[in-house]
Short mmCIF file of C-alpha atoms and ligand atoms in Angstrom, two decimals:
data_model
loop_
_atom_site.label_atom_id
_atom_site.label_comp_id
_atom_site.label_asym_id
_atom_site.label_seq_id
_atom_site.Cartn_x
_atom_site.Cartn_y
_atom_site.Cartn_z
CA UNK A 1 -127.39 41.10 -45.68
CA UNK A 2 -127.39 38.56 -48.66
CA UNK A 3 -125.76 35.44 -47.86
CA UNK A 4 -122.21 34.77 -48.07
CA UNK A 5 -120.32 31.92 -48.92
CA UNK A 6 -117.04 31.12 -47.09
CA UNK A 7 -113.98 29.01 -48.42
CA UNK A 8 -110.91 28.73 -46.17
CA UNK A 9 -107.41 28.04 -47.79
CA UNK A 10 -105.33 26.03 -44.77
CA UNK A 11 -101.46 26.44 -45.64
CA UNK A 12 -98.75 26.44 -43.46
CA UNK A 13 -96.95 29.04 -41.10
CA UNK A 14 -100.49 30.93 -40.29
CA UNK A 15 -101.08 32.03 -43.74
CA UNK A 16 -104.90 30.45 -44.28
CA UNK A 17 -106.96 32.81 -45.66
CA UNK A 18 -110.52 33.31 -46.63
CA UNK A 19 -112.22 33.29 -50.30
CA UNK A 20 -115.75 35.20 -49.30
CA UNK A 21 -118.27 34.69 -52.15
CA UNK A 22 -121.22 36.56 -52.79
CA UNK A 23 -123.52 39.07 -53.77
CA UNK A 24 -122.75 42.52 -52.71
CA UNK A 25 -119.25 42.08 -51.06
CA UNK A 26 -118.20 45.12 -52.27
CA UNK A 27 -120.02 47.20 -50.73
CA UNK A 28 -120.38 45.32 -47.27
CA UNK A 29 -117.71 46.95 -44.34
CA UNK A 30 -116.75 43.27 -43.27
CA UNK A 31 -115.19 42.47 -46.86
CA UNK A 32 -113.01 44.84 -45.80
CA UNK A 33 -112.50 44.56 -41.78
CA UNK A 34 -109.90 42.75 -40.23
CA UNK A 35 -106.88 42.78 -42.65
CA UNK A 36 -103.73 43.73 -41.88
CA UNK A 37 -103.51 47.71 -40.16
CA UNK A 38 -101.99 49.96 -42.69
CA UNK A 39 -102.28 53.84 -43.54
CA UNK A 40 -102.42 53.50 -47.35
CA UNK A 41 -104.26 51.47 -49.35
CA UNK A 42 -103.37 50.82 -53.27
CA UNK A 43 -106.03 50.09 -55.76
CA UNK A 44 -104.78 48.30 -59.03
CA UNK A 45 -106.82 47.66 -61.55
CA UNK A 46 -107.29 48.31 -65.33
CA UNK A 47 -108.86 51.04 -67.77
CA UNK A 48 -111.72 48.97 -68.22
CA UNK A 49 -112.58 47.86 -64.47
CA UNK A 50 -111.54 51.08 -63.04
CA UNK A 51 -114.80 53.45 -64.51
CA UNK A 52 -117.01 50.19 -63.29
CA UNK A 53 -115.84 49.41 -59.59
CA UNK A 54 -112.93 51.62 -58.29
CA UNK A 55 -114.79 54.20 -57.09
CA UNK A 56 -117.25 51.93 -55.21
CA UNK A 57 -114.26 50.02 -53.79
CA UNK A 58 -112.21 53.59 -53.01
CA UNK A 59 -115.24 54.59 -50.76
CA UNK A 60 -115.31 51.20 -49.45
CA UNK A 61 -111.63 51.37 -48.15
CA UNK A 62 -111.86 55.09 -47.36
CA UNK A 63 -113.54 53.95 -44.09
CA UNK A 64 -110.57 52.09 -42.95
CA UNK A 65 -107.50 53.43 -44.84
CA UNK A 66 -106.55 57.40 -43.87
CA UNK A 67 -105.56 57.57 -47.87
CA UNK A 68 -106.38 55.43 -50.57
CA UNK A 69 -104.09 55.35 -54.45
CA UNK A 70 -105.43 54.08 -57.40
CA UNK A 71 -102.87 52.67 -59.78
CA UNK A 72 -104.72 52.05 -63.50
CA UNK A 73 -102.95 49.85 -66.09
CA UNK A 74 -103.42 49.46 -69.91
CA UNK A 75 -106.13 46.13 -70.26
CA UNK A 76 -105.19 42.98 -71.87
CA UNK A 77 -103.22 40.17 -71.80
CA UNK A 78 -100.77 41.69 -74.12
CA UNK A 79 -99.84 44.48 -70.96
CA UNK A 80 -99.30 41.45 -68.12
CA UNK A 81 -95.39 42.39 -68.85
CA UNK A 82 -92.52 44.09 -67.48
CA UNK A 83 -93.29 47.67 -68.28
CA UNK A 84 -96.99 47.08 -66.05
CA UNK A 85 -95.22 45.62 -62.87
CA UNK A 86 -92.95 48.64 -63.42
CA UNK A 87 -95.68 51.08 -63.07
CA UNK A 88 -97.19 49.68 -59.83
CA UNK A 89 -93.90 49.70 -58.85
CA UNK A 90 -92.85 53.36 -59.72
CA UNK A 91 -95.81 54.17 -57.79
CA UNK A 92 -94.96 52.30 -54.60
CA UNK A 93 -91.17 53.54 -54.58
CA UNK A 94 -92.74 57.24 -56.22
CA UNK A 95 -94.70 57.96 -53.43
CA UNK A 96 -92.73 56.23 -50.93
CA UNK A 97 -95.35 53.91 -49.48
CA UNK A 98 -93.99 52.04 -46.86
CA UNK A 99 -93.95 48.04 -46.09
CA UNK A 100 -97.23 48.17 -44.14
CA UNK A 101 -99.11 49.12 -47.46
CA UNK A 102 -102.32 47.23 -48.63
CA UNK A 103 -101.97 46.34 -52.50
CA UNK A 104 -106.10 45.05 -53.67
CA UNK A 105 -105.42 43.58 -57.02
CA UNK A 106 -109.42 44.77 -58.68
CA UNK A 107 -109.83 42.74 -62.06
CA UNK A 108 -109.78 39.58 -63.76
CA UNK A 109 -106.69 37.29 -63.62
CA UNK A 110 -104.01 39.83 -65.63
CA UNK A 111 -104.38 42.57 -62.57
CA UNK A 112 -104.43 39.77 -60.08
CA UNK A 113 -101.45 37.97 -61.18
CA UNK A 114 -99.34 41.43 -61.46
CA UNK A 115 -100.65 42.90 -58.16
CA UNK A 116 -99.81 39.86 -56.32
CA UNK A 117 -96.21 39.73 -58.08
CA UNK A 118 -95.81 43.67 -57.01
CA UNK A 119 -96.90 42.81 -53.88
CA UNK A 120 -94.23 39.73 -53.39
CA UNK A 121 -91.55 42.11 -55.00
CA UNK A 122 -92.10 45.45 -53.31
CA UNK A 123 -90.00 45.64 -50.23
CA UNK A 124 -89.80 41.75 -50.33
CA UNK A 125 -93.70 41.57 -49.89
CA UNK A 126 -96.02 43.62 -48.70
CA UNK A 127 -99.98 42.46 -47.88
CA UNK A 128 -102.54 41.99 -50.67
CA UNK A 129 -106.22 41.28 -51.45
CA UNK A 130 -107.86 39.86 -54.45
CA UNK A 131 -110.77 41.91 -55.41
CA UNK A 132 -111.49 39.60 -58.55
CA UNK A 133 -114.13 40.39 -61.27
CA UNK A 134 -114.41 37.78 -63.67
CA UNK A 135 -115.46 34.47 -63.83
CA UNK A 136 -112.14 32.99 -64.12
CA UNK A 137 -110.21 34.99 -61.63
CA UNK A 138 -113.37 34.02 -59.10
CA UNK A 139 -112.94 30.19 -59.76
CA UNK A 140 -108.89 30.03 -60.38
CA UNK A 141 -106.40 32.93 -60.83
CA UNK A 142 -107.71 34.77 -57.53
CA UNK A 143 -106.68 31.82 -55.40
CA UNK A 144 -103.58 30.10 -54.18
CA UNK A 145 -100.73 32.63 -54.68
CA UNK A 146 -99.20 31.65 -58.15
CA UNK A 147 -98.21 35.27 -59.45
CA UNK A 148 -96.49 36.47 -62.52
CA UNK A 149 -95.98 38.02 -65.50
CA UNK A 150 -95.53 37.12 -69.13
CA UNK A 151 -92.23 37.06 -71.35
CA UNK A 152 -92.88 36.67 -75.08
CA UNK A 153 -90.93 32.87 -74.91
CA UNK A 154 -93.22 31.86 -72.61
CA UNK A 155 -96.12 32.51 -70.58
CA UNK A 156 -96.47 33.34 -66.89
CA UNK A 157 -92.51 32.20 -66.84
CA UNK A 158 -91.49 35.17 -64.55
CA UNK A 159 -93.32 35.12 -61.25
CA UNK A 160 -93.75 34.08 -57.42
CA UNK A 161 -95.82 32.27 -55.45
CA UNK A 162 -97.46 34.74 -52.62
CA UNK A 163 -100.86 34.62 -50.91
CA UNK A 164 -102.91 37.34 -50.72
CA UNK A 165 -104.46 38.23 -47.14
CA UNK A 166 -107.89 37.39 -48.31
CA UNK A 167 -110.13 36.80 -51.66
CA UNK A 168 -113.41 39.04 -52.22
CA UNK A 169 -115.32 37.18 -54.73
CA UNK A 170 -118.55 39.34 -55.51
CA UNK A 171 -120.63 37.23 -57.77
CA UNK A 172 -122.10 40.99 -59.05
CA UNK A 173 -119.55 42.27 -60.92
CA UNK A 174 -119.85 39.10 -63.32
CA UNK A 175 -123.27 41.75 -64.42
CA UNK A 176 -120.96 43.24 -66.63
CA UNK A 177 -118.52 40.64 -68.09
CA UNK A 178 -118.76 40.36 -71.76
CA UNK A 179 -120.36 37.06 -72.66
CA UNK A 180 -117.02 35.70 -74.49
CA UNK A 181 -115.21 36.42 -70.70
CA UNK A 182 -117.94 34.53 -68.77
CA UNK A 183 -117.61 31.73 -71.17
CA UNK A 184 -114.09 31.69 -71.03
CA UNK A 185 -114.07 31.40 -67.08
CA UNK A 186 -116.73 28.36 -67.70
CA UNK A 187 -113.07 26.57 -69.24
CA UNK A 188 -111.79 26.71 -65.70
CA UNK A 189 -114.94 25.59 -63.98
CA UNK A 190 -115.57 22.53 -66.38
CA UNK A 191 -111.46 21.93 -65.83
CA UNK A 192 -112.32 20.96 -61.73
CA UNK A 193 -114.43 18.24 -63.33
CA UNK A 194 -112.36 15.75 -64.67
CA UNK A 195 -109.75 15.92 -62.88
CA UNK A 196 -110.80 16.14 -59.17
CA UNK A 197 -115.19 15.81 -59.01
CA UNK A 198 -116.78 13.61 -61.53
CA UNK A 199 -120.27 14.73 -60.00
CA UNK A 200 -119.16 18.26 -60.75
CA UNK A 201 -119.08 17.81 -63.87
CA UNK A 202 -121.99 16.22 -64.11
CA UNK A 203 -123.74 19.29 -62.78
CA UNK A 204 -122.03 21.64 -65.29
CA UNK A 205 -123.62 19.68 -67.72
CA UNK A 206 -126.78 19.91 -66.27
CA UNK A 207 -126.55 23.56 -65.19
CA UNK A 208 -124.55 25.10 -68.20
CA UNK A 209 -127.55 26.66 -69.59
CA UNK A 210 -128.19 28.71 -66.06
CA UNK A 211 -124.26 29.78 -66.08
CA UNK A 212 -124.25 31.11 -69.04
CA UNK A 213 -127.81 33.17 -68.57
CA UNK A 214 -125.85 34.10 -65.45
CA UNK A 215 -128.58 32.92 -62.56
CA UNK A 216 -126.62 34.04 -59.47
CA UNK A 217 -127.13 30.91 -57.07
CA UNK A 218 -125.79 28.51 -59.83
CA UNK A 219 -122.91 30.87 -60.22
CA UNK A 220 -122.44 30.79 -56.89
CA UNK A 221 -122.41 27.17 -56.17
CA UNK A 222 -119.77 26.74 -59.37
CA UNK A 223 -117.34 29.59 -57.70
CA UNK A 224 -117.71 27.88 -54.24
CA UNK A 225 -116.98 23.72 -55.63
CA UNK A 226 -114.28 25.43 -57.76
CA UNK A 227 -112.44 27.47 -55.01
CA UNK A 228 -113.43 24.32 -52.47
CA UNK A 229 -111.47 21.93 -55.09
CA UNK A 230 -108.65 24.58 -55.49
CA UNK A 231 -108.16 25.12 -51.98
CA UNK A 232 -108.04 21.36 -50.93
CA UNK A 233 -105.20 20.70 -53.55
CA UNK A 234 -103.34 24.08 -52.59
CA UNK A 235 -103.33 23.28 -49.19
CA UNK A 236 -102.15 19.80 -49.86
CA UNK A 237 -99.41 21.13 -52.45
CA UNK A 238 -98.53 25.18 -52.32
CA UNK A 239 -95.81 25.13 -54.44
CA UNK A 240 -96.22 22.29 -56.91
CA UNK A 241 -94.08 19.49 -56.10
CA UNK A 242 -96.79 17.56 -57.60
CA UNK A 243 -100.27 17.18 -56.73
CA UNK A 244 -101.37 20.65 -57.75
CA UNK A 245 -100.28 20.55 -61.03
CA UNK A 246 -103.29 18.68 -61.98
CA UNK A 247 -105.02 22.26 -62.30
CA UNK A 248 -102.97 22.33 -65.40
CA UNK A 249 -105.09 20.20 -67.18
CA UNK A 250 -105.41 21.97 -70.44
CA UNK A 251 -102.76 24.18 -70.15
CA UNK A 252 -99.59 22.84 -72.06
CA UNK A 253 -101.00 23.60 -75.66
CA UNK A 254 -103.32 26.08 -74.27
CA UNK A 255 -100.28 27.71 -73.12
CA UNK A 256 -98.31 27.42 -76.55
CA UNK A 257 -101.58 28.57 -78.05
CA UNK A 258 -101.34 31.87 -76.25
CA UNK A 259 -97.63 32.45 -77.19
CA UNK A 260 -97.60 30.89 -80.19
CA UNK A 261 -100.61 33.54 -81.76
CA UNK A 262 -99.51 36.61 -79.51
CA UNK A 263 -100.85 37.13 -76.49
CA UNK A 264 -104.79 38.40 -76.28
CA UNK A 265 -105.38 36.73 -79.85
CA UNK A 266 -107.16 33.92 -77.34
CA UNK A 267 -108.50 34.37 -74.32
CA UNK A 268 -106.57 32.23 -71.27
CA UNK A 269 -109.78 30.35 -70.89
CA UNK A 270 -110.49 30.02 -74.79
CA UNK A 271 -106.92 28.16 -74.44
CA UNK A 272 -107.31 26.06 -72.46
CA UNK A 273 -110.37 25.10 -73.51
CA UNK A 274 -108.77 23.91 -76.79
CA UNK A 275 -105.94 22.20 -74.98
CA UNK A 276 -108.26 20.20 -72.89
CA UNK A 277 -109.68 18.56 -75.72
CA UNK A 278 -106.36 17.79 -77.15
CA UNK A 279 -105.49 16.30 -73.50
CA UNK A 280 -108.28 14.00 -73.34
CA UNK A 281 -107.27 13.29 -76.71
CA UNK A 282 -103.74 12.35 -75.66
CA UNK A 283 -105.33 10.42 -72.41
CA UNK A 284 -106.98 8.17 -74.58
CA UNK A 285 -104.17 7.55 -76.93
CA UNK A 286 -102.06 6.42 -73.75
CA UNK A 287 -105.17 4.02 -72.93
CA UNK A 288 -106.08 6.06 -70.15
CA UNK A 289 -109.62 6.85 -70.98
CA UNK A 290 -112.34 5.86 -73.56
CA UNK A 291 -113.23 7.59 -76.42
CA UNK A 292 -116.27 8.16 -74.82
CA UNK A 293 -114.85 10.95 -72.58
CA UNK A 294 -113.24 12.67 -75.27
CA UNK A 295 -116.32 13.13 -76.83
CA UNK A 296 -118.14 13.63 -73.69
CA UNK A 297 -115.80 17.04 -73.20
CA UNK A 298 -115.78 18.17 -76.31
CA UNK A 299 -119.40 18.04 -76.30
CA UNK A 300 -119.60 20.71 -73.51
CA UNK A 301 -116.74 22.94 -74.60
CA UNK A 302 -118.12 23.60 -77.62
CA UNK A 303 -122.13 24.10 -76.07
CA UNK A 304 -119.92 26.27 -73.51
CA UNK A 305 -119.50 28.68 -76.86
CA UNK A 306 -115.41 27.47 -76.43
CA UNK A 307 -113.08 26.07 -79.37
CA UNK A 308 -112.67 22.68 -79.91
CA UNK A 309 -110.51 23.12 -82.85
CA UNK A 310 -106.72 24.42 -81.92
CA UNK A 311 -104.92 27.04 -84.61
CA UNK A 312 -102.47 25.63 -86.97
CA UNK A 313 -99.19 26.49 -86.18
CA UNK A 314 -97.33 23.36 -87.20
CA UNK A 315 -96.10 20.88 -85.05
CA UNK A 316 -92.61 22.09 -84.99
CA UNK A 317 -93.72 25.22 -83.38
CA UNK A 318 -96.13 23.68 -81.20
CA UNK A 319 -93.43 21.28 -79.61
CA UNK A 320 -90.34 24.80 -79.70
CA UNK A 321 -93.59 26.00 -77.24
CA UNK A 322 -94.58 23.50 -75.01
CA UNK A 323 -90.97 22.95 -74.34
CA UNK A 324 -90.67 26.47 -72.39
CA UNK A 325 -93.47 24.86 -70.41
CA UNK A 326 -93.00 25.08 -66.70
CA UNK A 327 -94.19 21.33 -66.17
CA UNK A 328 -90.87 20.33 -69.04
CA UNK A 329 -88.34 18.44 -67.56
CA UNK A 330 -85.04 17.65 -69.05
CA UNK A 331 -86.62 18.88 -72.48
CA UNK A 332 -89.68 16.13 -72.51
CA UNK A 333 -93.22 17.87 -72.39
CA UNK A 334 -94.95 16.61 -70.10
CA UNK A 335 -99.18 16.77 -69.68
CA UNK A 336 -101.57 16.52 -67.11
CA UNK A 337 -103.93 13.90 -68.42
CA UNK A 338 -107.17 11.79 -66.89
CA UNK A 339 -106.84 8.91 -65.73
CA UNK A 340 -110.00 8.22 -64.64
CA UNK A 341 -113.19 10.49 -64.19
CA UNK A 342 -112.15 13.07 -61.26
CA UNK A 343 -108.58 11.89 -61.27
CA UNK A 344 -105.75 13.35 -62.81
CA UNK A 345 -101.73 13.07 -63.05
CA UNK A 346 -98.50 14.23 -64.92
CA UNK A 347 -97.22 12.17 -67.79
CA UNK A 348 -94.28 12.81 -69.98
CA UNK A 349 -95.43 12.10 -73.63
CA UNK A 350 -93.33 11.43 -76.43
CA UNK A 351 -93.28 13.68 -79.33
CA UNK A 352 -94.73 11.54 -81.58
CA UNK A 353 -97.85 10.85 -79.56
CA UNK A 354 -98.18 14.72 -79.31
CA UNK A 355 -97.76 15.38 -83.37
CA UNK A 356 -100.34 12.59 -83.61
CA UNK A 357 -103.26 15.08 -82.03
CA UNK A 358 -102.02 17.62 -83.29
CA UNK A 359 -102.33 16.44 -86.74
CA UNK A 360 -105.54 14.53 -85.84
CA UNK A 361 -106.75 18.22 -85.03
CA UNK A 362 -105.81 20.01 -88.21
CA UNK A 363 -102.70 21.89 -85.93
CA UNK A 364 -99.51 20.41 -87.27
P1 LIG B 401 -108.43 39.42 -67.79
O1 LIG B 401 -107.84 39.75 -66.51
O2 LIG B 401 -107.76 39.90 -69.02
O3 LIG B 401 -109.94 39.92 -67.80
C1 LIG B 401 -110.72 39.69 -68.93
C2 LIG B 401 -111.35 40.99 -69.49
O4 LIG B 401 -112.48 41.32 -68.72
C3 LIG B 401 -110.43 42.18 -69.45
O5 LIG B 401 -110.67 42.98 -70.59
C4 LIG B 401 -110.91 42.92 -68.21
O6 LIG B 401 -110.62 44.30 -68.22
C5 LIG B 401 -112.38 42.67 -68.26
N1 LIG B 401 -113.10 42.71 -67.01
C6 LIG B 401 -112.69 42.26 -65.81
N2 LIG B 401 -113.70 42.31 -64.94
C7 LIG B 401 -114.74 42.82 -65.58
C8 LIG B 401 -116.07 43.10 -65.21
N3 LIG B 401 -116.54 42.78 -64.01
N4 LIG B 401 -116.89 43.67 -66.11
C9 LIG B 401 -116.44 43.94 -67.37
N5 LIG B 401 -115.22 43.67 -67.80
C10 LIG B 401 -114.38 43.10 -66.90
O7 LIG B 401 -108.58 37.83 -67.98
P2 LIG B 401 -109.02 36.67 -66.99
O8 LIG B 401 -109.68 35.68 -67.86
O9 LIG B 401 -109.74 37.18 -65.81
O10 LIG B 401 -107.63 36.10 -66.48
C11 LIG B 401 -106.72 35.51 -67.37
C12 LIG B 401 -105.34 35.60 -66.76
O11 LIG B 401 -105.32 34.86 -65.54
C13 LIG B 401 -104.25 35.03 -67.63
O12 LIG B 401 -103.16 35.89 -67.65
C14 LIG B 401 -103.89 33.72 -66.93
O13 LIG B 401 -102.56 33.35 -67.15
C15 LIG B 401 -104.15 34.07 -65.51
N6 LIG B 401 -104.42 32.90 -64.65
C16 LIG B 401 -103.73 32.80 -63.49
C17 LIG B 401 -103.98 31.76 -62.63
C18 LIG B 401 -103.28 31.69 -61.30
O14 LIG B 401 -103.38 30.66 -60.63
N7 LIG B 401 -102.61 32.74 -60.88
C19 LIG B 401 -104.95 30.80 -62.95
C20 LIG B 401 -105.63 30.92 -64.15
C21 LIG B 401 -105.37 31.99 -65.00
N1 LIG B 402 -104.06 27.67 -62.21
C1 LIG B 402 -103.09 26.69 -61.84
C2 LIG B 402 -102.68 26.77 -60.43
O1 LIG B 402 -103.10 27.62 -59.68
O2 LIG B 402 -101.90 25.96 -60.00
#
């Protein structure tokens, strides 16, 4: 049996669960032993991922579950709405699955993040499982319960937090992510760096060449140190009262990005990717870090294959955005910047500061 990799998330009120990462999970019987007794199983998952894994994973389940659905949504970003909850719901309430059910969210962050918010809504929460196949579902979306769905004002602003049962993480299925989705997932691994492992992100630098030709045990140690660092600050902070919103590094104007161009005209990761440059930019405006770093992560965003170089959509609109942030309070935006290598913290900045890097990167 290859080797496995275990991560344990420790929260409150008996909910720890694992994040198993490895090759083969899929198709071992203990990925899928031991959770929660049920009679049905639901697979959800997407037109692309279903022809590649749902079938494997169906069989899989068959040996535990006496019947097992398959629920398959429209891909893309631009589908993480109302009308896709509504069809895992019309399923659950069509067939009249009961409260026991097993929801296993199959895909990349989209069909995680809707599963999960099916699975906090249906009945007022039934059990799920992450089954997640990209890069940046492995290292983020998969783990620690934030669930949602988009609105067109603002992005992931409808949602729950609700933690799955357990987190499958078979380094495998990254075989047959397009390159532009394994690079995008690298945005999300490089992210842990700066703000919580300064020797991480040292060894991205040194190992990006090996993640991107995909060598499985470097893969594997950057989905374990990224799930190790996300589980340490979930378990510190579930629901965001303030530590964990340091994993938002990036994601103000990588949010307002994504809205502001239509969601899917970026990937998530592409996003953020941006926005982190424009966040070190801002740290160092503030005096919080030397030019050195900026340059430092730009440097290995952009040999990551990631943009540097945000869209212009004026400032006006960049600021309408980033106030529909969830981090906004009392109508000032507020970043996650670095204040030192491996440490991060929320700052509210004042407009001005923000239309300065914005117009300093070609976006106002
Ligand atoms: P995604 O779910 O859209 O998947 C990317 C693409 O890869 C899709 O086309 C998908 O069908 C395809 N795909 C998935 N697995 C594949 C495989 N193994 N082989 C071939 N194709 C495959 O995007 P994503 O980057 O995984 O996730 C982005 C989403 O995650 C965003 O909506 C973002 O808001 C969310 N997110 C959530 C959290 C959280 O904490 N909940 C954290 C980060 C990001
Ligand atoms: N991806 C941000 C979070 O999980 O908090």
């Amino acid at each position: 049996m290859p080797a496995t990799d275990t991560v344990r998330i420790q929260l409150p009120d008996h909910r720890n669960y694992d994040i198993r990462i490895g090759s083969g999970l899929l198709d071992q019987p203990a990925s899928w032993q031991g959770l929660p007794k049920a009679a049905v199983a639901v697979i959800v998952t997407n037109d692309t991922v279903a022809p590649l894994y749902a079938e494997r994973l169906r069989e899989r389940l068959q040996a535990v579950y006496t019947r097992v659905d398959l629920v398959v949504l429209p891909d893309g970003e631009q589908h993480k709405d109302w009308a896709s909850l509504n069809r895992i719901c019309d399923h659950l309430l069509g067939e009249a699955l009961d409260r026991k059910t097993v929801l296993f969210a199959l895909g990349g962050g989209v069909i995680g993040d809707m599963t999960g918010f099916a699975a906090a809504i249906y009945m007022r929460g039934v059990p799920f499982v992450q089954v997640p196949t990209t890069l940046l579902a492995q290292v983020d979306s998969s783990v620690g319960g934030k669930t949602a769905i988009n609105h067109p004002l603002g992005k992931n602003m409808l949602g729950a937090f609700y933690q799955p049962e357990r987190v499958i993480a078979d380094l495998d299925t990254l075989d047959s992510l397009p390159e532009r989705e394994l690079r995008a997932g690298l945005a999300e691994v490089i992210k842990y760096g700066p703000i919580a492992d300064a020797g991480f992100l040292c060894w991205i630098e040194d190992n990006l060449g090996a993640l991107l030709a995909r060598d499985k045990a470097v893969l594997g140690y950057a989905v374990r140190r990224s799930c190790e660092i996300k589980a340490d600050v979930v378990g510190q902070d579930e629901r965001e009262q303030g530590l964990r919103a340091i994993l938002n590094f990036g994601h103000t104007i990588g949010h307002a990005i994504e809205a502001g161009l239509g969601y899917g005209a970026w990937l998530h990761g592409e996003a953020v990717a941006c926005g982190m440059v424009l966040a070190a930019d801002l740290s160092q405006r503030l005096g919080l870090m030397p030019a050195g770093f900026v340059e430092r992560l730009r440097a290995l965003i952009e040999r990551a294959g990631l943009p540097v170089q945000p869209p212009r959509l004026g400032a006006e609109r960049y600021l309408q955005l980033m106030r529909v942030d969830k981090k906004a309070e009392a109508g000032a935006i507020r970043f996650v910047l670095i204040e030192a290598l491996g440490q991060a913290g929320l700052h509210a900045v004042p407009d001005a500061l923000i239309v300065e890097t914005l117009t300093a990167h070609g976006a106002a």
